[in-house]
Short mmCIF file of C-alpha atoms in Angstrom, two decimals:
data_model
loop_
_atom_site.label_atom_id
_atom_site.label_comp_id
_atom_site.label_asym_id
_atom_site.label_seq_id
_atom_site.Cartn_x
_atom_site.Cartn_y
_atom_site.Cartn_z
CA ASP A 46 5.01 -12.96 55.06
CA ALA A 47 7.79 -10.38 54.89
CA LYS A 48 11.36 -11.58 55.15
CA THR A 49 13.58 -10.43 57.98
CA THR A 50 17.31 -9.88 58.25
CA GLN A 51 19.16 -10.28 61.52
CA PRO A 52 22.86 -10.39 62.44
CA THR A 53 24.15 -13.90 62.86
CA SER A 54 25.54 -13.31 66.34
CA MET A 55 26.06 -10.68 69.01
CA ASP A 56 27.81 -10.44 72.35
CA CYS A 57 26.63 -8.57 75.40
CA ALA A 58 28.13 -8.07 78.85
CA GLU A 59 26.11 -9.37 81.76
CA GLY A 60 24.04 -6.62 83.35
CA ARG A 61 24.15 -4.42 80.27
CA ALA A 62 21.34 -3.83 77.82
CA ALA A 63 21.23 -6.12 74.81
CA ASN A 64 19.94 -4.48 71.64
CA LEU A 65 19.03 -6.91 68.89
CA PRO A 66 18.25 -5.38 65.48
CA CYS A 67 15.97 -6.70 62.78
CA ASN A 68 15.35 -5.38 59.28
CA HIS A 69 12.01 -6.00 57.61
CA SER A 70 11.96 -3.51 54.79
CA THR A 71 9.14 -5.24 52.87
CA ILE A 72 6.72 -5.37 55.79
CA SER A 73 3.08 -4.77 54.92
CA GLY A 74 0.71 -2.51 56.79
CA ASN A 75 -1.16 -5.40 58.40
CA GLU A 76 1.92 -7.33 59.49
CA TYR A 77 3.12 -7.51 63.06
CA VAL A 78 6.68 -7.94 64.30
CA TYR A 79 7.13 -10.88 66.66
CA TRP A 80 10.14 -11.94 68.67
CA TYR A 81 10.82 -15.42 69.96
CA ARG A 82 13.89 -16.89 71.53
CA GLN A 83 15.25 -20.40 71.75
CA ILE A 84 17.51 -21.38 74.58
CA HIS A 85 19.77 -24.26 73.68
CA SER A 86 17.86 -27.50 73.00
CA GLN A 87 14.55 -26.07 74.20
CA GLY A 88 11.42 -25.11 72.32
CA PRO A 89 11.09 -21.46 71.22
CA GLN A 90 9.59 -19.02 73.70
CA TYR A 91 7.45 -16.02 72.86
CA ILE A 92 8.91 -12.69 73.97
CA ILE A 93 6.92 -9.78 72.58
CA HIS A 94 5.16 -8.46 69.50
CA GLY A 95 4.04 -5.12 68.09
CA LEU A 96 2.48 -3.38 65.11
CA LYS A 97 3.78 0.18 65.06
CA ASN A 98 3.96 1.43 68.61
CA ASN A 99 6.75 0.61 71.02
CA GLU A 100 5.88 -2.21 73.36
CA THR A 101 7.21 -3.29 76.73
CA ASN A 102 6.56 -6.29 78.93
CA GLU A 103 8.30 -8.01 81.79
CA MET A 104 10.82 -9.62 79.48
CA ALA A 105 11.78 -6.96 76.96
CA SER A 106 11.02 -3.82 75.00
CA LEU A 107 10.32 -3.61 71.30
CA ILE A 108 11.15 -0.46 69.39
CA ILE A 109 9.72 -0.21 65.86
CA THR A 110 10.87 2.60 63.58
CA GLU A 111 8.30 5.04 62.28
CA ASP A 112 8.50 3.62 58.75
CA ARG A 113 8.25 0.10 60.25
CA LYS A 114 11.13 -1.16 58.15
CA SER A 115 13.21 -2.15 61.14
CA SER A 116 12.90 -2.89 64.82
CA THR A 117 15.05 -3.49 67.88
CA LEU A 118 14.46 -5.88 70.72
CA ILE A 119 15.92 -4.61 73.98
CA LEU A 120 16.73 -6.79 76.96
CA PRO A 121 17.37 -4.10 79.59
CA HIS A 122 19.65 -6.05 81.92
CA ALA A 123 20.98 -9.14 80.21
CA THR A 124 21.82 -12.17 82.32
CA LEU A 125 23.64 -15.36 81.43
CA ARG A 126 20.25 -17.07 81.14
CA ASP A 127 19.41 -14.75 78.23
CA THR A 128 22.01 -16.49 76.06
CA ALA A 129 19.86 -17.86 73.23
CA VAL A 130 18.98 -17.56 69.56
CA TYR A 131 16.55 -14.69 69.03
CA TYR A 132 14.15 -14.83 66.10
CA CYS A 133 12.45 -11.82 64.54
CA ILE A 134 9.32 -12.86 62.64
CA VAL A 135 6.90 -10.78 60.64
CA ARG A 136 3.39 -11.98 59.95
CA VAL A 137 -0.17 -10.78 59.61
CA ALA A 138 -2.41 -10.64 62.64
CA SER A 139 -3.51 -14.05 63.84
CA SER A 140 -6.24 -15.49 61.71
CA GLY A 141 -6.46 -19.15 60.88
CA ALA A 142 -3.74 -20.31 58.54
CA THR A 143 -1.80 -17.11 59.06
CA ASN A 144 -0.99 -18.27 62.59
CA LYS A 145 1.97 -20.05 61.09
CA LEU A 146 5.35 -18.68 62.08
CA ILE A 147 8.14 -18.66 59.51
CA PHE A 148 11.50 -18.76 61.26
CA GLY A 149 14.77 -17.52 59.84
CA THR A 150 18.15 -18.35 61.34
CA GLY A 151 17.95 -15.67 64.06
CA THR A 152 20.65 -13.96 66.11
CA LEU A 153 22.73 -15.91 68.59
CA LEU A 154 23.09 -13.65 71.61
CA ALA A 155 25.97 -14.62 73.88
CA VAL A 156 25.88 -12.91 77.26
CA GLN A 157 29.38 -12.74 78.69
CA PRO A 158 30.10 -12.75 82.45
CA ASN B 145 -1.02 -26.89 83.57
CA ALA B 146 1.15 -29.09 81.33
CA GLY B 147 1.08 -26.85 78.24
CA VAL B 148 2.38 -28.65 75.15
CA THR B 149 3.66 -32.16 75.76
CA GLN B 150 5.71 -34.10 73.24
CA THR B 151 6.59 -37.77 73.43
CA PRO B 152 9.02 -39.36 73.13
CA LYS B 153 11.90 -37.01 73.92
CA PHE B 154 14.42 -39.18 72.08
CA GLN B 155 14.02 -41.86 69.41
CA VAL B 156 16.30 -43.87 67.18
CA LEU B 157 14.79 -45.50 64.11
CA LYS B 158 16.13 -47.70 61.38
CA THR B 159 15.62 -46.63 57.79
CA GLY B 160 12.20 -47.74 56.59
CA GLN B 161 10.62 -48.00 60.01
CA SER B 162 7.49 -46.08 60.85
CA MET B 163 6.62 -44.19 63.99
CA THR B 164 4.34 -41.54 65.40
CA LEU B 165 5.51 -38.49 67.31
CA GLN B 166 2.89 -37.47 69.82
CA CYS B 167 1.85 -33.93 70.68
CA ALA B 168 -0.82 -32.97 73.18
CA GLN B 169 -1.92 -29.62 74.55
CA ASP B 170 -4.30 -28.86 77.40
CA MET B 171 -5.00 -25.19 76.63
CA ASN B 172 -7.90 -25.77 74.24
CA HIS B 173 -5.94 -24.17 71.41
CA GLU B 174 -7.42 -24.41 67.95
CA TYR B 175 -4.13 -24.05 66.08
CA MET B 176 -1.40 -26.68 66.24
CA SER B 177 1.69 -27.17 64.14
CA TRP B 178 4.81 -29.25 63.67
CA TYR B 179 8.29 -27.95 62.93
CA ARG B 180 11.63 -29.57 62.34
CA GLN B 181 14.96 -28.03 63.18
CA ASP B 182 18.23 -29.12 61.64
CA PRO B 183 21.67 -28.07 62.93
CA GLY B 184 22.42 -24.39 62.39
CA MET B 185 19.02 -23.71 60.91
CA GLY B 186 15.82 -22.15 62.06
CA LEU B 187 12.59 -24.07 62.44
CA ARG B 188 10.78 -25.17 59.29
CA LEU B 189 7.04 -25.76 59.24
CA ILE B 190 5.96 -29.30 58.33
CA HIS B 191 2.18 -29.38 58.81
CA TYR B 192 -0.38 -27.38 60.67
CA SER B 193 -4.01 -27.57 61.75
CA VAL B 194 -6.56 -24.85 62.47
CA GLY B 195 -8.95 -27.18 64.23
CA ALA B 196 -10.14 -30.74 64.61
CA GLY B 197 -10.51 -32.40 61.23
CA ILE B 198 -8.56 -29.69 59.37
CA THR B 199 -4.90 -29.99 58.40
CA ASP B 200 -2.67 -28.40 55.80
CA GLN B 201 0.88 -28.57 54.54
CA GLY B 202 3.70 -26.29 55.56
CA GLU B 203 7.11 -25.72 53.97
CA VAL B 204 8.49 -29.26 54.18
CA PRO B 205 5.58 -31.77 54.30
CA ASN B 206 7.03 -34.62 52.24
CA GLY B 207 7.48 -37.85 54.17
CA TYR B 208 5.13 -36.83 56.96
CA ASN B 209 1.43 -37.33 57.63
CA VAL B 210 -0.77 -35.70 60.23
CA SER B 211 -4.33 -35.93 61.46
CA ARG B 212 -6.34 -33.97 63.98
CA SER B 213 -9.19 -36.01 65.41
CA THR B 214 -9.38 -34.02 68.66
CA THR B 215 -8.56 -30.48 69.71
CA GLU B 216 -5.94 -31.75 72.14
CA ASP B 217 -3.84 -34.06 69.99
CA PHE B 218 -1.87 -33.58 66.79
CA PRO B 219 0.31 -36.61 66.01
CA LEU B 220 3.00 -36.59 63.33
CA ARG B 221 3.55 -39.83 61.43
CA LEU B 222 6.63 -40.96 59.60
CA LEU B 223 5.53 -43.81 57.35
CA SER B 224 8.99 -44.89 56.16
CA ALA B 225 11.79 -43.12 57.99
CA ALA B 226 14.80 -41.87 56.04
CA PRO B 227 18.16 -40.57 57.32
CA SER B 228 17.19 -37.13 55.96
CA GLN B 229 14.47 -37.03 58.60
CA THR B 230 17.03 -37.02 61.39
CA SER B 231 16.17 -33.80 63.19
CA VAL B 232 14.65 -32.23 66.25
CA TYR B 233 10.89 -31.93 66.00
CA PHE B 234 8.86 -29.29 67.78
CA CYS B 235 5.12 -29.09 68.22
CA ALA B 236 3.40 -25.77 68.89
CA SER B 237 -0.10 -24.57 69.68
CA SER B 238 -1.95 -21.28 69.95
CA TYR B 239 -5.40 -19.77 69.86
CA LEU B 240 -6.52 -18.86 66.35
CA ARG B 241 -6.94 -15.28 67.49
CA GLY B 242 -4.05 -15.47 69.89
CA THR B 243 -0.67 -13.88 69.61
CA GLU B 244 1.56 -16.25 71.54
CA ALA B 245 2.52 -19.71 70.36
CA PHE B 246 3.51 -22.31 72.93
CA PHE B 247 6.12 -24.89 72.01
CA GLY B 248 6.85 -28.32 73.35
CA GLN B 249 10.31 -29.36 74.46
CA GLY B 250 11.04 -31.27 71.29
CA THR B 251 11.64 -34.82 70.11
CA ARG B 252 15.16 -35.65 68.98
CA LEU B 253 14.90 -38.24 66.21
CA THR B 254 17.80 -40.11 64.69
CA VAL B 255 17.30 -42.34 61.64
CA VAL B 256 20.13 -44.75 60.97
#
């Protein structure tokens, strides 16, 4: 699985959009970009994933560059409850052993009141 | 719908003791896995299973055993606990063809 690079930490004002970057310059053509988050002391929570098109769901939007070497997770209106560590993970489409998720150290997003 | 349930939530062991961390899911997921998380680090994969009777090693399998006799349960065994195994342990499950993994709330283990 391709490695990812994320900033260690970021701040965001409550109510503003939070934009979390991720670099994955060695991503392969069959690898997806996944985002999970982990609120303090809880188990990780799935947010969104994508291959090459931008994706949006009720939690967030995922913007993937045309060359697929980087992506940005956007939380449109951050709240204090969005304070968490956000993990960007790259892996092939789900298929048996490749279901495994390899976590890096993620980005600690601190939403400020 | 309980999702992924881990027991116990907290445990203190003495060095050399054995114990089993329980993980159960009620979503009929084929894939289950165990992770450990140490302070300031991301989750590291210990063992995983793609179905009943099938298990394999992850990144950090030493000191841990697993088995998968049913689809629902995936216990993690520590045969002889060591202080280096002090950590928070997370169990996860997903469909083999699924995209979303579901995690339990974790077991905080301290080995003294």
